mmCIF file of C-alpha atoms in Angstrom:
data_model
loop_
_atom_site.group_PDB
_atom_site.id
_atom_site.type_symbol
_atom_site.label_atom_id
_atom_site.label_comp_id
_atom_site.label_asym_id
_atom_site.label_seq_id
_atom_site.Cartn_x
_atom_site.Cartn_y
_atom_site.Cartn_z
ATOM 1 C CA UNK A 498 0.221 0.025 -0.053
ATOM 2 C CA UNK A 499 1.497 3.282 -1.140
ATOM 3 C CA UNK A 500 1.433 6.114 0.848
ATOM 4 C CA UNK A 501 -0.935 8.873 -0.349
ATOM 5 C CA UNK A 502 0.765 10.923 -2.762
ATOM 6 C CA UNK A 503 -1.365 14.244 -1.816
ATOM 7 C CA UNK A 504 0.793 14.275 1.507
ATOM 8 C CA UNK A 505 4.306 14.689 -0.280
ATOM 9 C CA UNK A 506 5.958 17.721 -1.562
ATOM 10 C CA UNK A 507 6.874 18.326 -5.286
ATOM 11 C CA UNK A 508 9.751 15.724 -6.170
ATOM 12 C CA UNK A 509 9.421 13.730 -2.966
ATOM 13 C CA UNK A 510 9.077 10.230 -3.473
ATOM 14 C CA UNK A 511 8.463 7.366 -1.067
ATOM 15 C CA UNK A 512 11.550 5.109 -0.485
ATOM 16 C CA UNK A 513 10.145 2.998 2.302
ATOM 17 C CA UNK A 514 6.655 2.389 3.710
ATOM 18 C CA UNK A 515 5.924 -0.017 6.964
ATOM 19 C CA UNK A 516 3.518 -0.747 9.458
ATOM 20 C CA UNK A 517 4.543 -2.136 12.881
ATOM 21 C CA UNK A 518 5.927 -5.837 12.999
ATOM 22 C CA UNK A 519 3.169 -8.240 12.994
ATOM 23 C CA UNK A 520 4.253 -9.537 16.324
ATOM 24 C CA UNK A 521 1.945 -6.725 18.268
ATOM 25 C CA UNK A 522 -1.078 -8.499 16.884
ATOM 26 C CA UNK A 523 -0.140 -12.280 18.353
ATOM 27 C CA UNK A 524 -1.640 -11.332 21.689
ATOM 28 C CA UNK A 525 -5.137 -9.946 20.376
ATOM 29 C CA UNK A 526 -5.208 -13.160 18.096
ATOM 30 C CA UNK A 527 -4.878 -15.234 21.240
ATOM 31 C CA UNK A 528 -7.604 -13.454 23.030
ATOM 32 C CA UNK A 529 -9.969 -14.064 20.037
ATOM 33 C CA UNK A 530 -9.205 -17.747 19.820
ATOM 34 C CA UNK A 531 -9.391 -18.123 23.673
ATOM 35 C CA UNK A 532 -12.658 -15.850 23.701
ATOM 36 C CA UNK A 533 -14.414 -17.885 20.866
ATOM 37 C CA UNK A 534 -13.440 -21.348 22.377
ATOM 38 C CA UNK A 535 -14.696 -20.308 25.775
ATOM 39 C CA UNK A 536 -17.764 -18.871 24.537
ATOM 40 C CA UNK A 537 -18.447 -21.997 22.376
ATOM 41 C CA UNK A 538 -17.736 -24.135 25.615
ATOM 42 C CA UNK A 539 -20.241 -21.794 27.814
ATOM 43 C CA UNK A 540 -22.835 -22.083 25.043
ATOM 44 C CA UNK A 541 -22.772 -25.536 24.830
ATOM 45 C CA UNK A 542 -23.049 -26.089 28.756
ATOM 46 C CA UNK A 543 -26.014 -23.861 29.019
ATOM 47 C CA UNK A 544 -27.746 -25.080 25.467
ATOM 48 C CA UNK A 545 -30.350 -27.160 27.346
ATOM 49 C CA UNK A 546 -31.197 -25.158 30.039
ATOM 50 C CA UNK A 547 -34.265 -22.982 30.409
ATOM 51 C CA UNK A 548 -32.737 -19.706 30.314
ATOM 52 C CA UNK A 549 -30.072 -20.996 27.554
ATOM 53 C CA UNK A 550 -31.316 -18.187 25.152
ATOM 54 C CA UNK A 551 -30.845 -15.387 27.561
ATOM 55 C CA UNK A 552 -27.118 -17.000 28.545
ATOM 56 C CA UNK A 553 -26.367 -16.966 24.837
ATOM 57 C CA UNK A 554 -27.186 -13.357 24.295
ATOM 58 C CA UNK A 555 -25.113 -12.783 27.293
ATOM 59 C CA UNK A 556 -22.433 -14.616 26.146
ATOM 60 C CA UNK A 557 -22.393 -13.163 22.764
ATOM 61 C CA UNK A 558 -22.460 -9.514 23.902
ATOM 62 C CA UNK A 559 -19.631 -10.390 26.219
ATOM 63 C CA UNK A 560 -17.937 -12.141 23.586
ATOM 64 C CA UNK A 561 -18.221 -9.018 21.159
ATOM 65 C CA UNK A 562 -17.103 -7.040 23.768
ATOM 66 C CA UNK A 563 -14.058 -8.641 24.649
ATOM 67 C CA UNK A 564 -13.144 -8.959 20.710
ATOM 68 C CA UNK A 565 -13.902 -5.565 19.730
ATOM 69 C CA UNK A 566 -11.782 -4.223 22.599
ATOM 70 C CA UNK A 567 -8.969 -6.677 22.768
ATOM 71 C CA UNK A 568 -8.684 -7.783 19.260
ATOM 72 C CA UNK A 569 -10.092 -5.220 16.817
ATOM 73 C CA UNK A 570 -8.776 -1.966 18.294
ATOM 74 C CA UNK A 571 -5.409 -3.166 18.473
ATOM 75 C CA UNK A 572 -5.705 -4.494 14.926
ATOM 76 C CA UNK A 573 -7.130 -1.179 13.411
ATOM 77 C CA UNK A 574 -4.456 0.688 15.561
ATOM 78 C CA UNK A 575 -1.815 -1.293 13.802
ATOM 79 C CA UNK A 576 -3.099 -0.740 10.322
ATOM 80 C CA UNK A 577 -3.199 2.854 10.759
ATOM 81 C CA UNK A 578 0.221 3.359 11.876
ATOM 82 C CA UNK A 579 2.531 4.459 9.370
ATOM 83 C CA UNK A 580 6.290 4.510 9.338
ATOM 84 C CA UNK A 581 7.454 6.152 6.237
ATOM 85 C CA UNK A 582 10.749 7.055 4.663
ATOM 86 C CA UNK A 583 11.001 9.725 1.810
ATOM 87 C CA UNK A 584 13.467 11.094 -0.196
ATOM 88 C CA UNK A 585 13.300 14.516 1.915
ATOM 89 C CA UNK A 586 11.742 13.029 5.478
ATOM 90 C CA UNK A 587 10.779 10.128 7.402
ATOM 91 C CA UNK A 588 7.023 10.295 8.678
ATOM 92 C CA UNK A 589 5.289 8.501 11.511
ATOM 93 C CA UNK A 590 1.447 8.699 11.836
ATOM 94 C CA UNK A 591 -0.209 7.135 14.309
ATOM 95 C CA UNK A 592 -4.038 7.331 15.353
ATOM 96 C CA UNK A 593 -7.651 6.058 14.706
ATOM 97 C CA UNK A 594 -10.159 8.730 15.477
ATOM 98 C CA UNK A 595 -7.439 11.163 16.490
ATOM 99 C CA UNK A 596 -4.248 11.411 14.334
ATOM 100 C CA UNK A 597 -0.824 12.669 15.469
ATOM 101 C CA UNK A 598 2.597 12.486 13.469
ATOM 102 C CA UNK A 599 6.051 13.684 13.454
ATOM 103 C CA UNK A 600 7.870 14.493 10.616
ATOM 104 C CA UNK A 601 11.977 14.700 10.443
ATOM 105 C CA UNK A 602 13.415 16.288 7.638
ATOM 106 C CA UNK A 603 16.711 14.275 5.972
ATOM 107 C CA UNK A 604 18.789 17.527 6.756
ATOM 108 C CA UNK A 605 18.521 17.481 10.419
ATOM 109 C CA UNK A 606 19.149 14.066 11.086
ATOM 110 C CA UNK A 607 22.410 13.494 13.130
ATOM 111 C CA UNK A 608 22.521 9.450 13.115
ATOM 112 C CA UNK A 609 20.636 6.294 13.129
ATOM 113 C CA UNK A 610 20.669 3.372 15.407
ATOM 114 C CA UNK A 611 18.697 -0.022 15.682
ATOM 115 C CA UNK A 612 18.830 -2.449 18.552
ATOM 116 C CA UNK A 613 17.140 -5.695 18.733
ATOM 117 C CA UNK A 614 16.531 -8.353 21.050
ATOM 118 C CA UNK A 615 17.265 -12.205 20.662
ATOM 119 C CA UNK A 616 13.935 -12.577 19.909
ATOM 120 C CA UNK A 617 13.699 -9.476 17.907
ATOM 121 C CA UNK A 618 16.289 -11.202 15.757
ATOM 122 C CA UNK A 619 14.560 -14.199 15.066
ATOM 123 C CA UNK A 620 11.179 -12.223 14.225
ATOM 124 C CA UNK A 621 13.204 -9.529 12.019
ATOM 125 C CA UNK A 622 12.094 -6.535 13.977
ATOM 126 C CA UNK A 623 13.499 -3.971 16.422
ATOM 127 C CA UNK A 624 13.934 -0.615 17.617
ATOM 128 C CA UNK A 625 14.958 2.312 15.394
ATOM 129 C CA UNK A 626 16.626 5.128 17.291
ATOM 130 C CA UNK A 627 16.732 8.792 14.988
ATOM 131 C CA UNK A 628 18.600 11.326 16.539
ATOM 132 C CA UNK A 629 18.305 14.780 15.127
ATOM 133 C CA UNK A 630 18.598 18.088 15.923
ATOM 134 C CA UNK A 631 15.993 17.893 18.822
ATOM 135 C CA UNK A 632 17.251 17.178 22.548
ATOM 136 C CA UNK A 633 15.990 13.320 22.785
ATOM 137 C CA UNK A 634 16.469 10.580 20.307
ATOM 138 C CA UNK A 635 13.216 9.479 18.682
ATOM 139 C CA UNK A 636 12.821 5.159 19.452
ATOM 140 C CA UNK A 637 10.238 3.733 17.022
ATOM 141 C CA UNK A 638 9.607 0.080 18.302
ATOM 142 C CA UNK A 639 8.462 -2.961 16.451
ATOM 143 C CA UNK A 640 9.920 -1.863 13.256
ATOM 144 C CA UNK A 641 9.963 -4.613 10.690
ATOM 145 C CA UNK A 642 13.194 -5.562 9.182
ATOM 146 C CA UNK A 643 15.116 -2.971 11.246
ATOM 147 C CA UNK A 644 18.326 -3.569 9.672
ATOM 148 C CA UNK A 645 17.137 -2.810 6.469
ATOM 149 C CA UNK A 646 15.206 0.189 7.163
ATOM 150 C CA UNK A 647 18.562 1.536 9.049
ATOM 151 C CA UNK A 648 20.494 1.048 6.272
ATOM 152 C CA UNK A 649 17.533 2.605 3.740
ATOM 153 C CA UNK A 650 17.587 5.629 6.128
ATOM 154 C CA UNK A 651 21.285 5.859 6.417
ATOM 155 C CA UNK A 652 21.459 5.865 2.369
ATOM 156 C CA UNK A 653 18.942 8.683 2.271
ATOM 157 C CA UNK A 654 20.713 10.653 5.011
ATOM 158 C CA UNK A 655 23.903 10.462 3.310
ATOM 159 C CA UNK A 656 22.142 11.307 -0.663
ATOM 160 C CA UNK A 657 20.882 14.105 1.107
ATOM 161 C CA UNK A 658 24.017 15.783 2.665
#
């Protein structure tokens, strides 16, 4: 999925567009599976009771609430988070109902670092640290293929200089 061209300035092109790594969706998927399994088990238990229909409605309502809050919301948050490297800047956009973002011009980037744990190395993701002219370095967690992103960003910074 390409980043919207309307947000780019003249002569700017997208070099890299990523969402956070899929590992942040593991817990929501597990919550979904456990909720559906537990709901099915409980629905089977109350199936032959006089009040079974009311219990089914209550189970469905609670299950939909849990799945909506702990599965759908994290998925939508993941899908609407963008890490974009263009020929002129680094853009990060987050949010569903209220959006927030940060733009870092390539000319203001002083250094680019990455780090990842053993598990993150196996999953091919990590944390990207961009030090710009601001006081604090900016850290972006769960960046997929963080070493490739690091190299691409370093290449773009070197080309901009």
